PDB file of C-alpha atoms in Angstrom:
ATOM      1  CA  UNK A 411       8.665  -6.440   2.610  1.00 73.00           C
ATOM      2  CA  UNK A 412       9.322  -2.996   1.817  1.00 84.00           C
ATOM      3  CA  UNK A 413       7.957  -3.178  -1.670  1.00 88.00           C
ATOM      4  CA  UNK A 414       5.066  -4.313  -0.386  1.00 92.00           C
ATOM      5  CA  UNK A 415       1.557  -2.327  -1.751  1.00 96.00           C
ATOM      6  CA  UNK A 416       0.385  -0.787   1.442  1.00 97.00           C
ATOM      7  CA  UNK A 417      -3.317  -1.052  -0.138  1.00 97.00           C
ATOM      8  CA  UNK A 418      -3.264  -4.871  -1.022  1.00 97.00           C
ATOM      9  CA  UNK A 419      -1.249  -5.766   2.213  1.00 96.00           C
ATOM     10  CA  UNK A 420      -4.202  -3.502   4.372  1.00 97.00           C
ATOM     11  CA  UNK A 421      -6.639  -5.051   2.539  1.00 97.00           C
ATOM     12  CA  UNK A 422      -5.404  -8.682   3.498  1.00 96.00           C
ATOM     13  CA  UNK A 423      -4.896  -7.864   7.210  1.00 95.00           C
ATOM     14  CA  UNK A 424      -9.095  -6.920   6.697  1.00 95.00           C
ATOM     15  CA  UNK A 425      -9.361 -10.223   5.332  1.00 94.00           C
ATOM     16  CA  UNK A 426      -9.745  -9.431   1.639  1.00 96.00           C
ATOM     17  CA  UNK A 427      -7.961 -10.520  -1.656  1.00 95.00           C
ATOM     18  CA  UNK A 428      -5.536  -8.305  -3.839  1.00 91.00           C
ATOM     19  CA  UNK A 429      -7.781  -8.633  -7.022  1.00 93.00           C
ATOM     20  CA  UNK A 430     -11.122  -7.923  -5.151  1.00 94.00           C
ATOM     21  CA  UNK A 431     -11.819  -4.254  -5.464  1.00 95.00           C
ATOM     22  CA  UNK A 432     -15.500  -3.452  -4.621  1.00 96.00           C
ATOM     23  CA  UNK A 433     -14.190  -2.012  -1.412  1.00 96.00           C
ATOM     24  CA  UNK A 434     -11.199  -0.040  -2.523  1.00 96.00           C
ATOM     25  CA  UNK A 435     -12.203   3.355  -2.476  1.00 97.00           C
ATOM     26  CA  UNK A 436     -13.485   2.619   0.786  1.00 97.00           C
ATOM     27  CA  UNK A 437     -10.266   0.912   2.369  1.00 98.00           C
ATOM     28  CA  UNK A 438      -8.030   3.764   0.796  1.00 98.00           C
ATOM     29  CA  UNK A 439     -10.196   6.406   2.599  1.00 98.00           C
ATOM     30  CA  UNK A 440      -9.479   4.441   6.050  1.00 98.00           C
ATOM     31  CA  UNK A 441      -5.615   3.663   5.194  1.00 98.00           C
ATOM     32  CA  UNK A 442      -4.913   7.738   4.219  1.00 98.00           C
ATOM     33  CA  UNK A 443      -7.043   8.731   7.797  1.00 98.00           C
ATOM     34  CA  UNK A 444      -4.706   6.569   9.739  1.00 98.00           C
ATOM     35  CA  UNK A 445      -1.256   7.654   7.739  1.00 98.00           C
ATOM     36  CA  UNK A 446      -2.703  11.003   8.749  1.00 97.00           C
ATOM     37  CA  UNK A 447      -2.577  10.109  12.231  1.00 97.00           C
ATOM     38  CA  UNK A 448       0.713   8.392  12.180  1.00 96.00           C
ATOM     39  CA  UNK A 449       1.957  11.674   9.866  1.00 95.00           C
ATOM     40  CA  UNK A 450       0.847  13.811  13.369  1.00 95.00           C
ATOM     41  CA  UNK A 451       2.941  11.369  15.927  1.00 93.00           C
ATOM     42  CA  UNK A 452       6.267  11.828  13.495  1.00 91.00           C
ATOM     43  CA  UNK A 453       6.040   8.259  11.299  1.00 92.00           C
ATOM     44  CA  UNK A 454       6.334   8.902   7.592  1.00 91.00           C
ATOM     45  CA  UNK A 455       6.955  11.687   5.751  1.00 91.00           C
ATOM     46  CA  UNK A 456       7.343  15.446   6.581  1.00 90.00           C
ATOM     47  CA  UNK A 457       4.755  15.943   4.393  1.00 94.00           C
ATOM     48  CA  UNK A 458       2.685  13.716   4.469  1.00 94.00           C
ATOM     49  CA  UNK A 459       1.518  10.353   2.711  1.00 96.00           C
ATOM     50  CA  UNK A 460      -1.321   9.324   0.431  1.00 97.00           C
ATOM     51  CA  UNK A 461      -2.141   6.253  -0.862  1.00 98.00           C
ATOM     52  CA  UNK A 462      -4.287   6.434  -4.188  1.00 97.00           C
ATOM     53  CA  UNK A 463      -4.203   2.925  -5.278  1.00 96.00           C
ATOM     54  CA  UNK A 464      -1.844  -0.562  -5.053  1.00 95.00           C
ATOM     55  CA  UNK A 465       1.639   1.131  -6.578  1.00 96.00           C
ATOM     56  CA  UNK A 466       2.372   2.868  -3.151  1.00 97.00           C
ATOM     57  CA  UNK A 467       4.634   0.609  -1.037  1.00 95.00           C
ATOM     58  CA  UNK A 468       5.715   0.584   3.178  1.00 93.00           C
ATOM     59  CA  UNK A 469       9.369   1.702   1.958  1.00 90.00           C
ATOM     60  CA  UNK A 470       7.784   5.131   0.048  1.00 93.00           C
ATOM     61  CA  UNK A 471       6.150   5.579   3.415  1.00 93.00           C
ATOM     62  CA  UNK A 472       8.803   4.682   5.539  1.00 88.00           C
ATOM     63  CA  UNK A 473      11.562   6.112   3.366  1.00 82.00           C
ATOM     64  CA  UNK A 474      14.926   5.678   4.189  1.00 68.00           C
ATOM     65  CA  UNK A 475      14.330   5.441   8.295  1.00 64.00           C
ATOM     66  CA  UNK A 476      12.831   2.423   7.852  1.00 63.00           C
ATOM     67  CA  UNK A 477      13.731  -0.364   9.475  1.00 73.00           C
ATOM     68  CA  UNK A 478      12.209  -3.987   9.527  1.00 70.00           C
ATOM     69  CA  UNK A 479      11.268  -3.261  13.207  1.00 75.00           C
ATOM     70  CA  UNK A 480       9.278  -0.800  12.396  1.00 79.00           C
ATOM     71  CA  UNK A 481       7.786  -1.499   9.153  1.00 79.00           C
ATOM     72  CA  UNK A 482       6.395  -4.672  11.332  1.00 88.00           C
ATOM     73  CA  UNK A 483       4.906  -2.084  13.671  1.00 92.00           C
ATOM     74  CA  UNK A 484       3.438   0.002  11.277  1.00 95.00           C
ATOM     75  CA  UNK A 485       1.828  -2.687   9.129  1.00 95.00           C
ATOM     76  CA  UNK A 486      -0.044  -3.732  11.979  1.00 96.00           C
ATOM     77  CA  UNK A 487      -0.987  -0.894  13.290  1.00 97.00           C
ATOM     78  CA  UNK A 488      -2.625   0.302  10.457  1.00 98.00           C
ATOM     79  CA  UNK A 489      -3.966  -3.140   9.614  1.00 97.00           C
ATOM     80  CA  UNK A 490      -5.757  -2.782  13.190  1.00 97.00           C
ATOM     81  CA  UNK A 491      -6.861   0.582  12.787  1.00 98.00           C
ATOM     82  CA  UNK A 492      -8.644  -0.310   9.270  1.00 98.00           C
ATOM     83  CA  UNK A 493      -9.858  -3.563  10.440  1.00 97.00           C
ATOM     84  CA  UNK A 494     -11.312  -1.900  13.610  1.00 97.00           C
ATOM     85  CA  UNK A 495     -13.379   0.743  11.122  1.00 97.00           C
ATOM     86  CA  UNK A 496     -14.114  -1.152   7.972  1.00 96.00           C
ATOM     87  CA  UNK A 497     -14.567  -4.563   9.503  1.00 94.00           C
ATOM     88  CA  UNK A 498     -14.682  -4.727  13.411  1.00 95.00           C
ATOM     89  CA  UNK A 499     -15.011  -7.942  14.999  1.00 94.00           C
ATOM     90  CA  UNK A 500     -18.535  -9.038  16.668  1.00 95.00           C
ATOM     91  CA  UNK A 501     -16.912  -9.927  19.838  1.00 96.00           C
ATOM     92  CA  UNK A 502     -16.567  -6.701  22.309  1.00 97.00           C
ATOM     93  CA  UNK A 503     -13.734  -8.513  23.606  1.00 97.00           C
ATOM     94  CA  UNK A 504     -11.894  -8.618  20.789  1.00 97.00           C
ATOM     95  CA  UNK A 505     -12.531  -5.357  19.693  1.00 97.00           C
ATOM     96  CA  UNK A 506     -11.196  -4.420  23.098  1.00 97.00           C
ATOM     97  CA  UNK A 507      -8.103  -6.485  22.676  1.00 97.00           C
ATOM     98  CA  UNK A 508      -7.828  -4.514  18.926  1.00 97.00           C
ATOM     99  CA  UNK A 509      -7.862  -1.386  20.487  1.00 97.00           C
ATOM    100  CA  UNK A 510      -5.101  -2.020  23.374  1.00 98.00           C
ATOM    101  CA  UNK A 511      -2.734  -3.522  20.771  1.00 97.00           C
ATOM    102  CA  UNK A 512      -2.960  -0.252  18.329  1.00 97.00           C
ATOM    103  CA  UNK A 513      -2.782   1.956  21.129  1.00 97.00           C
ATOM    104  CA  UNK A 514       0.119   0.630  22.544  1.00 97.00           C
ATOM    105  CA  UNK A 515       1.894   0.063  18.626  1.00 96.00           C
ATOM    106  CA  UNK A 516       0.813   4.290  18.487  1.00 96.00           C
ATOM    107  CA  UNK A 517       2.598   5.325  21.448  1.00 96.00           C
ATOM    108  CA  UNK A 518       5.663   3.312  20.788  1.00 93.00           C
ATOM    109  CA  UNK A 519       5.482   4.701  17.059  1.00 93.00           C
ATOM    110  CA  UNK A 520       5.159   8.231  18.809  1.00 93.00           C
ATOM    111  CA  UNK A 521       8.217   7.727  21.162  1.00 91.00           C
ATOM    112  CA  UNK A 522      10.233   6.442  18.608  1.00 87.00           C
ATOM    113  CA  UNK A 523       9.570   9.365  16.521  1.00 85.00           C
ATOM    114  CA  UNK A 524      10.252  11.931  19.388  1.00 86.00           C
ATOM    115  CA  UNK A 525      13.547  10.273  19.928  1.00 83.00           C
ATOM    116  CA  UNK A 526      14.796  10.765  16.427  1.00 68.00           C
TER     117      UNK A 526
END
């Protein structure tokens, strides 16, 4: 779970296979703008994160904080947040429903990091 490619496991939450690439560069701009975000509420490194292609794993973004709990949290939220810009559903509804689940995952992220 940790060693899990952050790009290929993205990419599958957006409904796309490991070995199909024509979108990469594409799905690696939207995975580094939301580990930006997630960087600013106090999840991942100090320094920052940046995923270039399918070596980088949850546990080198995570580091040694991570726990399953919130590797789970993560994952989806930034599955969500890439779905919702590279692939967004057709139904408003659903986008809607999107939305509330990664804000809510972001704020609990946040107060977890302020509590640390």
């Amino acid at each position: 779970m940790f060693n899990e490619s952050i790009h290929n496991s993205v990419k599958k939450q957006c409904g796309l296979e490991a070995d199909y690439e024509y979108f990469d560069p594409e799905i690696i701009g939207h995975i580094n703008s939301i580990l930006m975000v997630l960087n600013q509420i106090g999840v991942g490194p100090e320094e920052g994160f940046v995923v270039e292609d399918d070596s980088e794993t949850w546990g080198d973004f995570l580091g040694d904080r991570a726990t399953t709990q919130k590797l789970t949290a993560v994952k989806t939220y930034v599955g969500l947040r890439v779905r919702l810009i590279f692939d967004p559903p057709g139904s408003s509804a659903l986008i809607e429903s999107m939305k509330r689940q990664a804000d809510e995952l972001e704020w609990r992220l946040n107060v977890q990091a302020e509590t640390k």
